Protein backbone atom coordinates (compact mmCIF):
# COMPACT_ATOMS: atom_id res chain seq x y z
CA UNK A 1 0.00 0.00 0.00
CA UNK A 2 1.36 3.39 -0.96
CA UNK A 3 2.40 5.68 1.87
CA UNK A 4 0.33 8.80 2.42
CA UNK A 5 2.97 11.52 2.18
CA UNK A 6 2.77 15.30 1.85
CA UNK A 7 4.78 16.97 -0.94
CA UNK A 8 8.49 17.00 -0.10
CA UNK A 9 8.77 20.68 -1.03
CA UNK A 10 6.19 21.51 1.63
CA UNK A 11 8.10 19.48 4.23
CA UNK A 12 11.34 21.31 3.44
CA UNK A 13 9.64 24.69 3.63
CA UNK A 14 8.11 23.84 7.02
CA UNK A 15 11.35 22.43 8.44
CA UNK A 16 13.38 25.44 7.29
CA UNK A 17 10.89 27.99 8.62
CA UNK A 18 10.58 26.16 11.95
CA UNK A 19 14.35 25.75 12.35
CA UNK A 20 15.20 29.32 11.37
CA UNK A 21 12.10 30.92 12.87
CA UNK A 22 11.71 33.12 9.82
CA UNK A 23 9.99 32.78 6.45
CA UNK A 24 12.47 35.06 4.68
CA UNK A 25 15.51 33.11 5.87
CA UNK A 26 13.86 29.85 4.92
CA UNK A 27 13.15 31.25 1.48
CA UNK A 28 16.77 32.34 1.04
CA UNK A 29 17.98 28.87 2.05
CA UNK A 30 15.70 27.19 -0.49
CA UNK A 31 15.94 29.93 -3.15
CA UNK A 32 12.20 30.63 -2.86
CA UNK A 33 10.20 33.79 -2.21
CA UNK A 34 8.51 34.45 1.14
CA UNK A 35 5.11 33.99 -0.48
CA UNK A 36 6.19 30.63 -1.93
CA UNK A 37 7.36 29.42 1.50
CA UNK A 38 4.11 30.61 3.05
CA UNK A 39 2.11 28.80 0.36
CA UNK A 40 4.03 25.54 0.92
CA UNK A 41 3.44 25.68 4.68
CA UNK A 42 -0.24 26.38 4.19
CA UNK A 43 -0.55 23.42 1.81
CA UNK A 44 1.14 21.19 4.43
CA UNK A 45 -1.25 22.37 7.14
CA UNK A 46 -4.18 21.62 4.85
CA UNK A 47 -2.72 18.16 4.18
CA UNK A 48 -2.35 17.25 7.88
CA UNK A 49 -5.52 19.12 8.84
CA UNK A 50 -4.03 21.13 11.71
CA UNK A 51 -2.23 24.44 12.27
CA UNK A 52 1.54 24.05 12.65
CA UNK A 53 2.36 27.70 13.40
CA UNK A 54 0.87 30.51 15.45
CA UNK A 55 0.50 33.47 13.08
CA UNK A 56 1.90 36.39 15.10
CA UNK A 57 2.76 39.64 13.36
CA UNK A 58 6.43 39.79 14.30
CA UNK A 59 7.31 36.20 15.12
CA UNK A 60 6.77 32.70 13.81
CA UNK A 61 5.91 30.27 16.62
CA UNK A 62 5.24 26.55 16.42
CA UNK A 63 2.07 25.12 17.84
CA UNK A 64 2.34 22.07 20.11
CA UNK A 65 1.51 19.70 17.21
CA UNK A 66 3.98 21.68 15.09
CA UNK A 67 6.77 21.05 17.62
CA UNK A 68 6.04 17.32 17.67
CA UNK A 69 5.90 17.20 13.89
CA UNK A 70 9.20 19.09 13.55
CA UNK A 71 10.93 16.64 15.90
CA UNK A 72 9.84 13.59 13.89
CA UNK A 73 10.42 15.31 10.56
CA UNK A 74 13.97 16.32 11.56
CA UNK A 75 14.77 12.70 12.39
CA UNK A 76 13.37 11.57 9.05
CA UNK A 77 15.32 14.18 7.10
CA UNK A 78 18.51 13.24 8.97
CA UNK A 79 17.97 9.61 7.96
CA UNK A 80 17.50 10.64 4.33
CA UNK A 81 20.65 12.79 4.44
CA UNK A 82 22.67 9.96 6.01
CA UNK A 83 21.43 7.42 3.46
CA UNK A 84 22.20 9.83 0.62
CA UNK A 85 25.73 10.48 1.91
CA UNK A 86 26.33 6.73 2.20
CA UNK A 87 25.26 6.14 -1.40
CA UNK A 88 27.42 9.05 -2.61
CA UNK A 89 30.39 7.63 -0.72
CA UNK A 90 29.87 4.24 -2.37
CA UNK A 91 29.67 5.92 -5.76
CA UNK A 92 32.93 7.79 -5.18
CA UNK A 93 34.66 4.81 -3.58
CA UNK A 94 35.63 3.59 -7.06
CA UNK A 95 36.87 6.94 -8.32
CA UNK A 96 39.95 9.07 -7.75
CA UNK A 97 40.79 12.64 -8.75
CA UNK A 98 44.23 14.17 -9.26
CA UNK A 99 45.41 17.74 -9.90
CA UNK A 100 48.58 18.51 -11.86
CA UNK A 101 50.04 20.75 -14.57
CA UNK A 102 48.58 20.21 -18.04
CA UNK A 103 52.00 19.50 -19.61
CA UNK A 104 52.78 16.90 -16.97
CA UNK A 105 49.40 15.28 -17.58
CA UNK A 106 49.86 15.25 -21.35
CA UNK A 107 53.49 14.14 -21.46
CA UNK A 108 53.74 11.81 -18.50
CA UNK A 109 50.48 10.74 -16.82
CA UNK A 110 48.03 10.17 -19.68
CA UNK A 111 50.40 8.07 -21.83
CA UNK A 112 50.77 5.68 -18.88
CA UNK A 113 47.16 5.64 -17.71
CA UNK A 114 46.19 2.64 -19.84
CA UNK A 115 48.35 0.41 -17.65
CA UNK A 116 46.45 1.53 -14.55
CA UNK A 117 43.14 0.89 -16.33
CA UNK A 118 44.25 -2.69 -16.95
CA UNK A 119 45.28 -3.04 -13.31
CA UNK A 120 42.10 -1.46 -11.89
CA UNK A 121 39.41 -1.51 -14.62
CA UNK A 122 36.63 -0.51 -12.21
CA UNK A 123 38.34 2.63 -10.88
CA UNK A 124 37.44 5.89 -12.61
CA UNK A 125 40.23 8.49 -12.79
CA UNK A 126 39.45 12.21 -12.98
CA UNK A 127 42.38 14.36 -14.16
CA UNK A 128 42.13 18.07 -13.30
CA UNK A 129 44.80 20.31 -14.84
CA UNK A 130 45.48 23.84 -13.58
CA UNK A 131 48.34 26.33 -13.75
CA UNK A 132 48.01 26.98 -10.01
CA UNK A 133 47.63 24.22 -7.41
CA UNK A 134 44.11 23.51 -6.13
CA UNK A 135 43.72 23.98 -2.38
CA UNK A 136 43.01 20.60 -0.78
CA UNK A 137 40.53 22.28 1.57
CA UNK A 138 38.10 22.76 -1.32
CA UNK A 139 37.53 19.00 -1.41
CA UNK A 140 37.76 19.03 -5.21
CA UNK A 141 40.61 16.53 -5.50
CA UNK A 142 41.94 13.46 -3.70
CA UNK A 143 45.57 14.04 -4.55
CA UNK A 144 47.90 16.30 -6.51
CA UNK A 145 51.37 16.35 -7.99
CA UNK A 146 53.23 19.33 -6.55
CA UNK A 147 56.44 20.97 -7.82
CA UNK A 148 58.60 22.05 -4.87
CA UNK A 149 61.99 21.88 -3.17
CA UNK A 150 60.56 20.03 -0.17
CA UNK A 151 57.62 17.72 0.43
CA UNK A 152 54.41 19.77 0.68
CA UNK A 153 52.16 19.87 3.73
CA UNK A 154 49.70 17.01 3.20
CA UNK A 155 48.34 13.96 4.99
CA UNK A 156 50.77 11.81 3.02
CA UNK A 157 53.44 12.54 0.42
CA UNK A 158 55.61 10.53 -1.94
CA UNK A 159 58.60 11.65 -3.98
CA UNK A 160 57.99 11.07 -7.68
CA UNK A 161 60.89 12.77 -9.48
CA UNK A 162 63.99 14.80 -8.75
CA UNK A 163 64.15 17.32 -11.56
CA UNK A 164 67.08 17.51 -13.97
CA UNK A 165 67.35 19.66 -17.11
CA UNK A 166 69.29 19.05 -20.32
CA UNK A 167 69.06 20.24 -23.94
CA UNK A 168 67.22 17.88 -26.31
CA UNK A 169 66.52 17.76 -30.02
CA UNK A 170 65.52 15.28 -32.70
CA UNK A 171 68.12 12.69 -33.77
CA UNK A 172 68.15 14.12 -37.30
CA UNK A 173 68.72 17.68 -36.05
CA UNK A 174 71.64 16.63 -33.88
CA UNK A 175 73.17 14.48 -36.61
CA UNK A 176 72.91 17.25 -39.21
CA UNK A 177 74.43 19.84 -36.90
CA UNK A 178 77.33 17.71 -35.68
CA UNK A 179 78.19 16.85 -39.28
CA UNK A 180 79.03 20.51 -39.93
CA UNK A 181 80.02 21.80 -36.47
CA UNK A 182 81.32 19.19 -34.01
CA UNK A 183 81.89 21.88 -31.34
CA UNK A 184 78.22 21.67 -30.27
CA UNK A 185 78.04 25.44 -29.80
CA UNK A 186 74.44 26.16 -28.76
CA UNK A 187 74.73 29.84 -29.65
CA UNK A 188 74.71 28.89 -33.32
CA UNK A 189 71.50 26.94 -33.04
CA UNK A 190 67.78 27.62 -33.00
CA UNK A 191 66.69 27.44 -29.38
CA UNK A 192 63.09 26.65 -28.48
CA UNK A 193 62.01 28.74 -25.50
CA UNK A 194 59.06 28.05 -23.21
CA UNK A 195 57.01 30.93 -21.82
CA UNK A 196 56.30 29.03 -18.61
CA UNK A 197 60.07 28.93 -17.87
CA UNK A 198 61.48 32.07 -19.55
CA UNK A 199 64.82 31.97 -17.70
CA UNK A 200 65.73 28.34 -18.27
CA UNK A 201 68.16 28.92 -21.13
CA UNK A 202 69.90 31.78 -19.30
CA UNK A 203 70.26 29.50 -16.28
CA UNK A 204 71.67 26.76 -18.48
CA UNK A 205 74.26 29.07 -20.04
CA UNK A 206 75.34 30.22 -16.58
CA UNK A 207 75.64 26.59 -15.49
CA UNK A 208 77.93 25.66 -18.38
CA UNK A 209 79.89 28.92 -18.07
CA UNK A 210 78.89 30.20 -21.49
CA UNK A 211 79.30 33.96 -22.01
CA UNK A 212 79.34 34.19 -25.79
CA UNK A 213 76.84 35.63 -28.23
CA UNK A 214 73.11 34.92 -27.75
CA UNK A 215 71.55 32.32 -30.05
CA UNK A 216 70.91 33.40 -33.61
CA UNK A 217 67.31 32.22 -33.71
CA UNK A 218 64.60 31.27 -31.22
CA UNK A 219 61.13 29.76 -31.39
CA UNK A 220 58.94 30.80 -28.45
CA UNK A 221 55.99 28.60 -27.38
CA UNK A 222 53.65 28.75 -24.41
CA UNK A 223 53.89 25.23 -22.99
CA UNK A 224 56.40 22.50 -22.25
CA UNK A 225 54.47 20.07 -24.45
CA UNK A 226 54.71 22.37 -27.48
CA UNK A 227 58.42 23.00 -26.89
CA UNK A 228 59.20 19.30 -26.91
CA UNK A 229 56.92 18.66 -29.88
CA UNK A 230 58.77 21.36 -31.82
CA UNK A 231 62.08 19.73 -30.92
CA UNK A 232 60.82 16.30 -32.02
CA UNK A 233 59.82 17.87 -35.34
CA UNK A 234 63.39 19.04 -35.88
CA UNK A 235 62.74 22.77 -35.42
CA UNK A 236 65.52 23.33 -32.90
CA UNK A 237 66.78 22.53 -29.42
CA UNK A 238 64.43 22.55 -26.41
CA UNK A 239 65.22 22.29 -22.74
CA UNK A 240 64.34 18.80 -21.60
CA UNK A 241 63.16 18.31 -18.04
CA UNK A 242 62.55 15.20 -16.01
CA UNK A 243 59.99 13.69 -16.52
CA UNK A 244 58.66 15.69 -19.49
CA UNK A 245 61.23 14.50 -22.03
CA UNK A 246 61.24 10.85 -20.92
CA UNK A 247 58.61 9.57 -23.34
CA UNK A 248 60.10 11.29 -26.38
CA UNK A 249 63.54 9.91 -25.54
CA UNK A 250 62.20 6.40 -24.94
CA UNK A 251 60.48 6.52 -28.33
CA UNK A 252 63.68 7.66 -30.04
CA UNK A 253 62.15 10.98 -31.13
CA UNK A 254 64.35 12.99 -28.76
CA UNK A 255 68.04 12.73 -27.90
CA UNK A 256 70.27 14.78 -25.65
CA UNK A 257 72.11 17.45 -27.58
CA UNK A 258 75.17 16.97 -25.35
CA UNK A 259 76.08 15.09 -22.19
CA UNK A 260 75.66 17.98 -19.76
CA UNK A 261 72.84 17.79 -17.21
CA UNK A 262 71.82 20.16 -14.41
CA UNK A 263 70.01 19.17 -11.21
CA UNK A 264 67.65 22.02 -10.28
CA UNK A 265 67.04 21.03 -6.67
CA UNK A 266 63.31 20.94 -7.40
CA UNK A 267 61.20 17.78 -7.24
CA UNK A 268 57.72 16.51 -8.03
CA UNK A 269 55.82 15.16 -5.04
CA UNK A 270 52.55 13.26 -4.84
CA UNK A 271 50.41 14.77 -2.07
CA UNK A 272 47.29 13.03 -0.72
CA UNK A 273 44.37 14.22 1.41
CA UNK A 274 43.28 12.53 4.61
CA UNK A 275 40.11 11.23 2.95
CA UNK A 276 42.11 9.81 0.03
CA UNK A 277 44.16 7.72 2.43
CA UNK A 278 40.92 6.00 3.51
CA UNK A 279 39.94 5.25 -0.09
CA UNK A 280 41.02 1.91 -1.55
CA UNK A 281 40.85 3.35 -5.08
CA UNK A 282 43.00 6.36 -4.16
CA UNK A 283 45.57 4.20 -2.38
CA UNK A 284 45.79 1.88 -5.37
CA UNK A 285 46.26 4.82 -7.73
CA UNK A 286 48.93 6.44 -5.56
CA UNK A 287 50.84 3.15 -5.28
CA UNK A 288 50.70 2.81 -9.06
CA UNK A 289 51.95 6.38 -9.56
CA UNK A 290 54.96 5.83 -7.30
CA UNK A 291 55.72 2.52 -9.03
CA UNK A 292 55.92 4.37 -12.36
CA UNK A 293 58.86 6.41 -11.09
CA UNK A 294 60.83 3.87 -9.09
CA UNK A 295 61.09 6.32 -6.17
CA UNK A 296 60.36 5.55 -2.53
CA UNK A 297 57.80 7.12 -0.21
CA UNK A 298 59.13 10.11 1.67
GROMACS .gro file of C-alpha atoms in nm:
model
  298
    1UNK     CA    1   0.000   0.000   0.000
    2UNK     CA    2   0.136   0.339  -0.096
    3UNK     CA    3   0.240   0.568   0.187
    4UNK     CA    4   0.033   0.880   0.242
    5UNK     CA    5   0.297   1.152   0.218
    6UNK     CA    6   0.277   1.530   0.185
    7UNK     CA    7   0.478   1.697  -0.094
    8UNK     CA    8   0.849   1.700  -0.010
    9UNK     CA    9   0.877   2.068  -0.103
   10UNK     CA   10   0.619   2.151   0.163
   11UNK     CA   11   0.810   1.948   0.423
   12UNK     CA   12   1.134   2.131   0.344
   13UNK     CA   13   0.964   2.469   0.363
   14UNK     CA   14   0.811   2.384   0.702
   15UNK     CA   15   1.135   2.243   0.844
   16UNK     CA   16   1.338   2.544   0.729
   17UNK     CA   17   1.089   2.799   0.862
   18UNK     CA   18   1.058   2.616   1.195
   19UNK     CA   19   1.435   2.575   1.235
   20UNK     CA   20   1.520   2.932   1.137
   21UNK     CA   21   1.210   3.092   1.287
   22UNK     CA   22   1.171   3.312   0.982
   23UNK     CA   23   0.999   3.278   0.645
   24UNK     CA   24   1.247   3.506   0.468
   25UNK     CA   25   1.551   3.311   0.587
   26UNK     CA   26   1.386   2.985   0.492
   27UNK     CA   27   1.315   3.125   0.148
   28UNK     CA   28   1.677   3.234   0.104
   29UNK     CA   29   1.798   2.887   0.205
   30UNK     CA   30   1.570   2.719  -0.049
   31UNK     CA   31   1.594   2.993  -0.315
   32UNK     CA   32   1.220   3.063  -0.286
   33UNK     CA   33   1.020   3.379  -0.221
   34UNK     CA   34   0.851   3.445   0.114
   35UNK     CA   35   0.511   3.399  -0.048
   36UNK     CA   36   0.619   3.063  -0.193
   37UNK     CA   37   0.736   2.942   0.150
   38UNK     CA   38   0.411   3.061   0.305
   39UNK     CA   39   0.211   2.880   0.036
   40UNK     CA   40   0.403   2.554   0.092
   41UNK     CA   41   0.344   2.568   0.468
   42UNK     CA   42  -0.024   2.638   0.419
   43UNK     CA   43  -0.055   2.342   0.181
   44UNK     CA   44   0.114   2.119   0.443
   45UNK     CA   45  -0.125   2.237   0.714
   46UNK     CA   46  -0.418   2.162   0.485
   47UNK     CA   47  -0.272   1.816   0.418
   48UNK     CA   48  -0.235   1.725   0.788
   49UNK     CA   49  -0.552   1.912   0.884
   50UNK     CA   50  -0.403   2.113   1.171
   51UNK     CA   51  -0.223   2.444   1.227
   52UNK     CA   52   0.154   2.405   1.265
   53UNK     CA   53   0.236   2.770   1.340
   54UNK     CA   54   0.087   3.051   1.545
   55UNK     CA   55   0.050   3.347   1.308
   56UNK     CA   56   0.190   3.639   1.510
   57UNK     CA   57   0.276   3.964   1.336
   58UNK     CA   58   0.643   3.979   1.430
   59UNK     CA   59   0.731   3.620   1.512
   60UNK     CA   60   0.677   3.270   1.381
   61UNK     CA   61   0.591   3.027   1.662
   62UNK     CA   62   0.524   2.655   1.642
   63UNK     CA   63   0.207   2.512   1.784
   64UNK     CA   64   0.234   2.207   2.011
   65UNK     CA   65   0.151   1.970   1.721
   66UNK     CA   66   0.398   2.168   1.509
   67UNK     CA   67   0.677   2.105   1.762
   68UNK     CA   68   0.604   1.732   1.767
   69UNK     CA   69   0.590   1.720   1.389
   70UNK     CA   70   0.920   1.909   1.355
   71UNK     CA   71   1.093   1.664   1.590
   72UNK     CA   72   0.984   1.359   1.389
   73UNK     CA   73   1.042   1.531   1.056
   74UNK     CA   74   1.397   1.632   1.156
   75UNK     CA   75   1.477   1.270   1.239
   76UNK     CA   76   1.337   1.157   0.905
   77UNK     CA   77   1.532   1.418   0.710
   78UNK     CA   78   1.851   1.324   0.897
   79UNK     CA   79   1.797   0.961   0.796
   80UNK     CA   80   1.750   1.064   0.433
   81UNK     CA   81   2.065   1.279   0.444
   82UNK     CA   82   2.267   0.996   0.601
   83UNK     CA   83   2.143   0.742   0.346
   84UNK     CA   84   2.220   0.983   0.062
   85UNK     CA   85   2.573   1.048   0.191
   86UNK     CA   86   2.633   0.673   0.220
   87UNK     CA   87   2.526   0.614  -0.140
   88UNK     CA   88   2.742   0.905  -0.261
   89UNK     CA   89   3.039   0.763  -0.072
   90UNK     CA   90   2.987   0.424  -0.237
   91UNK     CA   91   2.967   0.592  -0.576
   92UNK     CA   92   3.293   0.779  -0.518
   93UNK     CA   93   3.466   0.481  -0.358
   94UNK     CA   94   3.563   0.359  -0.706
   95UNK     CA   95   3.687   0.694  -0.832
   96UNK     CA   96   3.995   0.907  -0.775
   97UNK     CA   97   4.079   1.264  -0.875
   98UNK     CA   98   4.423   1.417  -0.926
   99UNK     CA   99   4.541   1.774  -0.990
  100UNK     CA  100   4.858   1.851  -1.186
  101UNK     CA  101   5.004   2.075  -1.457
  102UNK     CA  102   4.858   2.021  -1.804
  103UNK     CA  103   5.200   1.950  -1.961
  104UNK     CA  104   5.278   1.690  -1.697
  105UNK     CA  105   4.940   1.528  -1.758
  106UNK     CA  106   4.986   1.525  -2.135
  107UNK     CA  107   5.349   1.414  -2.146
  108UNK     CA  108   5.374   1.181  -1.850
  109UNK     CA  109   5.048   1.074  -1.682
  110UNK     CA  110   4.803   1.017  -1.968
  111UNK     CA  111   5.040   0.807  -2.183
  112UNK     CA  112   5.077   0.568  -1.888
  113UNK     CA  113   4.716   0.564  -1.771
  114UNK     CA  114   4.619   0.264  -1.984
  115UNK     CA  115   4.835   0.041  -1.765
  116UNK     CA  116   4.645   0.153  -1.455
  117UNK     CA  117   4.314   0.089  -1.633
  118UNK     CA  118   4.425  -0.269  -1.695
  119UNK     CA  119   4.528  -0.304  -1.331
  120UNK     CA  120   4.210  -0.146  -1.189
  121UNK     CA  121   3.941  -0.151  -1.462
  122UNK     CA  122   3.663  -0.051  -1.221
  123UNK     CA  123   3.834   0.263  -1.088
  124UNK     CA  124   3.744   0.589  -1.261
  125UNK     CA  125   4.023   0.849  -1.279
  126UNK     CA  126   3.945   1.221  -1.298
  127UNK     CA  127   4.238   1.436  -1.416
  128UNK     CA  128   4.213   1.807  -1.330
  129UNK     CA  129   4.480   2.031  -1.484
  130UNK     CA  130   4.548   2.384  -1.358
  131UNK     CA  131   4.834   2.633  -1.375
  132UNK     CA  132   4.801   2.698  -1.001
  133UNK     CA  133   4.763   2.422  -0.741
  134UNK     CA  134   4.411   2.351  -0.613
  135UNK     CA  135   4.372   2.398  -0.238
  136UNK     CA  136   4.301   2.060  -0.078
  137UNK     CA  137   4.053   2.228   0.157
  138UNK     CA  138   3.810   2.276  -0.132
  139UNK     CA  139   3.753   1.900  -0.141
  140UNK     CA  140   3.776   1.903  -0.521
  141UNK     CA  141   4.061   1.653  -0.550
  142UNK     CA  142   4.194   1.346  -0.370
  143UNK     CA  143   4.557   1.404  -0.455
  144UNK     CA  144   4.790   1.630  -0.651
  145UNK     CA  145   5.137   1.635  -0.799
  146UNK     CA  146   5.323   1.933  -0.655
  147UNK     CA  147   5.644   2.097  -0.782
  148UNK     CA  148   5.860   2.205  -0.487
  149UNK     CA  149   6.199   2.188  -0.317
  150UNK     CA  150   6.056   2.003  -0.017
  151UNK     CA  151   5.762   1.772   0.043
  152UNK     CA  152   5.441   1.977   0.068
  153UNK     CA  153   5.216   1.987   0.373
  154UNK     CA  154   4.970   1.701   0.320
  155UNK     CA  155   4.834   1.396   0.499
  156UNK     CA  156   5.077   1.181   0.302
  157UNK     CA  157   5.344   1.254   0.042
  158UNK     CA  158   5.561   1.053  -0.194
  159UNK     CA  159   5.860   1.165  -0.398
  160UNK     CA  160   5.799   1.107  -0.768
  161UNK     CA  161   6.089   1.277  -0.948
  162UNK     CA  162   6.399   1.480  -0.875
  163UNK     CA  163   6.415   1.732  -1.156
  164UNK     CA  164   6.708   1.751  -1.397
  165UNK     CA  165   6.735   1.966  -1.711
  166UNK     CA  166   6.929   1.905  -2.032
  167UNK     CA  167   6.906   2.024  -2.394
  168UNK     CA  168   6.722   1.788  -2.631
  169UNK     CA  169   6.652   1.776  -3.002
  170UNK     CA  170   6.552   1.528  -3.270
  171UNK     CA  171   6.812   1.269  -3.377
  172UNK     CA  172   6.815   1.412  -3.730
  173UNK     CA  173   6.872   1.768  -3.605
  174UNK     CA  174   7.164   1.663  -3.388
  175UNK     CA  175   7.317   1.448  -3.661
  176UNK     CA  176   7.291   1.725  -3.921
  177UNK     CA  177   7.443   1.984  -3.690
  178UNK     CA  178   7.733   1.771  -3.568
  179UNK     CA  179   7.819   1.685  -3.928
  180UNK     CA  180   7.903   2.051  -3.993
  181UNK     CA  181   8.002   2.180  -3.647
  182UNK     CA  182   8.132   1.919  -3.401
  183UNK     CA  183   8.189   2.188  -3.134
  184UNK     CA  184   7.822   2.167  -3.027
  185UNK     CA  185   7.804   2.544  -2.980
  186UNK     CA  186   7.444   2.616  -2.876
  187UNK     CA  187   7.473   2.984  -2.965
  188UNK     CA  188   7.471   2.889  -3.332
  189UNK     CA  189   7.150   2.694  -3.304
  190UNK     CA  190   6.778   2.762  -3.300
  191UNK     CA  191   6.669   2.744  -2.938
  192UNK     CA  192   6.309   2.665  -2.848
  193UNK     CA  193   6.201   2.874  -2.550
  194UNK     CA  194   5.906   2.805  -2.321
  195UNK     CA  195   5.701   3.093  -2.182
  196UNK     CA  196   5.630   2.903  -1.861
  197UNK     CA  197   6.007   2.893  -1.787
  198UNK     CA  198   6.148   3.207  -1.955
  199UNK     CA  199   6.482   3.197  -1.770
  200UNK     CA  200   6.573   2.834  -1.827
  201UNK     CA  201   6.816   2.892  -2.113
  202UNK     CA  202   6.990   3.178  -1.930
  203UNK     CA  203   7.026   2.950  -1.628
  204UNK     CA  204   7.167   2.676  -1.848
  205UNK     CA  205   7.426   2.907  -2.004
  206UNK     CA  206   7.534   3.022  -1.658
  207UNK     CA  207   7.564   2.659  -1.549
  208UNK     CA  208   7.793   2.566  -1.838
  209UNK     CA  209   7.989   2.892  -1.807
  210UNK     CA  210   7.889   3.020  -2.149
  211UNK     CA  211   7.930   3.396  -2.201
  212UNK     CA  212   7.934   3.419  -2.579
  213UNK     CA  213   7.684   3.563  -2.823
  214UNK     CA  214   7.311   3.492  -2.775
  215UNK     CA  215   7.155   3.232  -3.005
  216UNK     CA  216   7.091   3.340  -3.361
  217UNK     CA  217   6.731   3.222  -3.371
  218UNK     CA  218   6.460   3.127  -3.122
  219UNK     CA  219   6.113   2.976  -3.139
  220UNK     CA  220   5.894   3.080  -2.845
  221UNK     CA  221   5.599   2.860  -2.738
  222UNK     CA  222   5.365   2.875  -2.441
  223UNK     CA  223   5.389   2.523  -2.299
  224UNK     CA  224   5.640   2.250  -2.225
  225UNK     CA  225   5.447   2.007  -2.445
  226UNK     CA  226   5.471   2.237  -2.748
  227UNK     CA  227   5.842   2.300  -2.689
  228UNK     CA  228   5.920   1.930  -2.691
  229UNK     CA  229   5.692   1.866  -2.988
  230UNK     CA  230   5.877   2.136  -3.182
  231UNK     CA  231   6.208   1.973  -3.092
  232UNK     CA  232   6.082   1.630  -3.202
  233UNK     CA  233   5.982   1.787  -3.534
  234UNK     CA  234   6.339   1.904  -3.588
  235UNK     CA  235   6.274   2.277  -3.542
  236UNK     CA  236   6.552   2.333  -3.290
  237UNK     CA  237   6.678   2.253  -2.942
  238UNK     CA  238   6.443   2.255  -2.641
  239UNK     CA  239   6.522   2.229  -2.274
  240UNK     CA  240   6.434   1.880  -2.160
  241UNK     CA  241   6.316   1.831  -1.804
  242UNK     CA  242   6.255   1.520  -1.601
  243UNK     CA  243   5.999   1.369  -1.652
  244UNK     CA  244   5.866   1.569  -1.949
  245UNK     CA  245   6.123   1.450  -2.203
  246UNK     CA  246   6.124   1.085  -2.092
  247UNK     CA  247   5.861   0.957  -2.334
  248UNK     CA  248   6.010   1.129  -2.638
  249UNK     CA  249   6.354   0.991  -2.554
  250UNK     CA  250   6.220   0.640  -2.494
  251UNK     CA  251   6.048   0.652  -2.833
  252UNK     CA  252   6.368   0.766  -3.004
  253UNK     CA  253   6.215   1.098  -3.113
  254UNK     CA  254   6.435   1.299  -2.876
  255UNK     CA  255   6.804   1.273  -2.790
  256UNK     CA  256   7.027   1.478  -2.565
  257UNK     CA  257   7.211   1.745  -2.758
  258UNK     CA  258   7.517   1.697  -2.535
  259UNK     CA  259   7.608   1.509  -2.219
  260UNK     CA  260   7.566   1.798  -1.976
  261UNK     CA  261   7.284   1.779  -1.721
  262UNK     CA  262   7.182   2.016  -1.441
  263UNK     CA  263   7.001   1.917  -1.121
  264UNK     CA  264   6.765   2.202  -1.028
  265UNK     CA  265   6.704   2.103  -0.667
  266UNK     CA  266   6.331   2.094  -0.740
  267UNK     CA  267   6.120   1.778  -0.724
  268UNK     CA  268   5.772   1.651  -0.803
  269UNK     CA  269   5.582   1.516  -0.504
  270UNK     CA  270   5.255   1.326  -0.484
  271UNK     CA  271   5.041   1.477  -0.207
  272UNK     CA  272   4.729   1.303  -0.072
  273UNK     CA  273   4.437   1.422   0.141
  274UNK     CA  274   4.328   1.253   0.461
  275UNK     CA  275   4.011   1.123   0.295
  276UNK     CA  276   4.211   0.981   0.003
  277UNK     CA  277   4.416   0.772   0.243
  278UNK     CA  278   4.092   0.600   0.351
  279UNK     CA  279   3.994   0.525  -0.009
  280UNK     CA  280   4.102   0.191  -0.155
  281UNK     CA  281   4.085   0.335  -0.508
  282UNK     CA  282   4.300   0.636  -0.416
  283UNK     CA  283   4.557   0.420  -0.238
  284UNK     CA  284   4.579   0.188  -0.537
  285UNK     CA  285   4.626   0.482  -0.773
  286UNK     CA  286   4.893   0.644  -0.556
  287UNK     CA  287   5.084   0.315  -0.528
  288UNK     CA  288   5.070   0.281  -0.906
  289UNK     CA  289   5.195   0.638  -0.956
  290UNK     CA  290   5.496   0.583  -0.730
  291UNK     CA  291   5.572   0.252  -0.903
  292UNK     CA  292   5.592   0.437  -1.236
  293UNK     CA  293   5.886   0.641  -1.109
  294UNK     CA  294   6.083   0.387  -0.909
  295UNK     CA  295   6.109   0.632  -0.617
  296UNK     CA  296   6.036   0.555  -0.253
  297UNK     CA  297   5.780   0.712  -0.021
  298UNK     CA  298   5.913   1.011   0.167
   0.00000   0.00000   0.00000
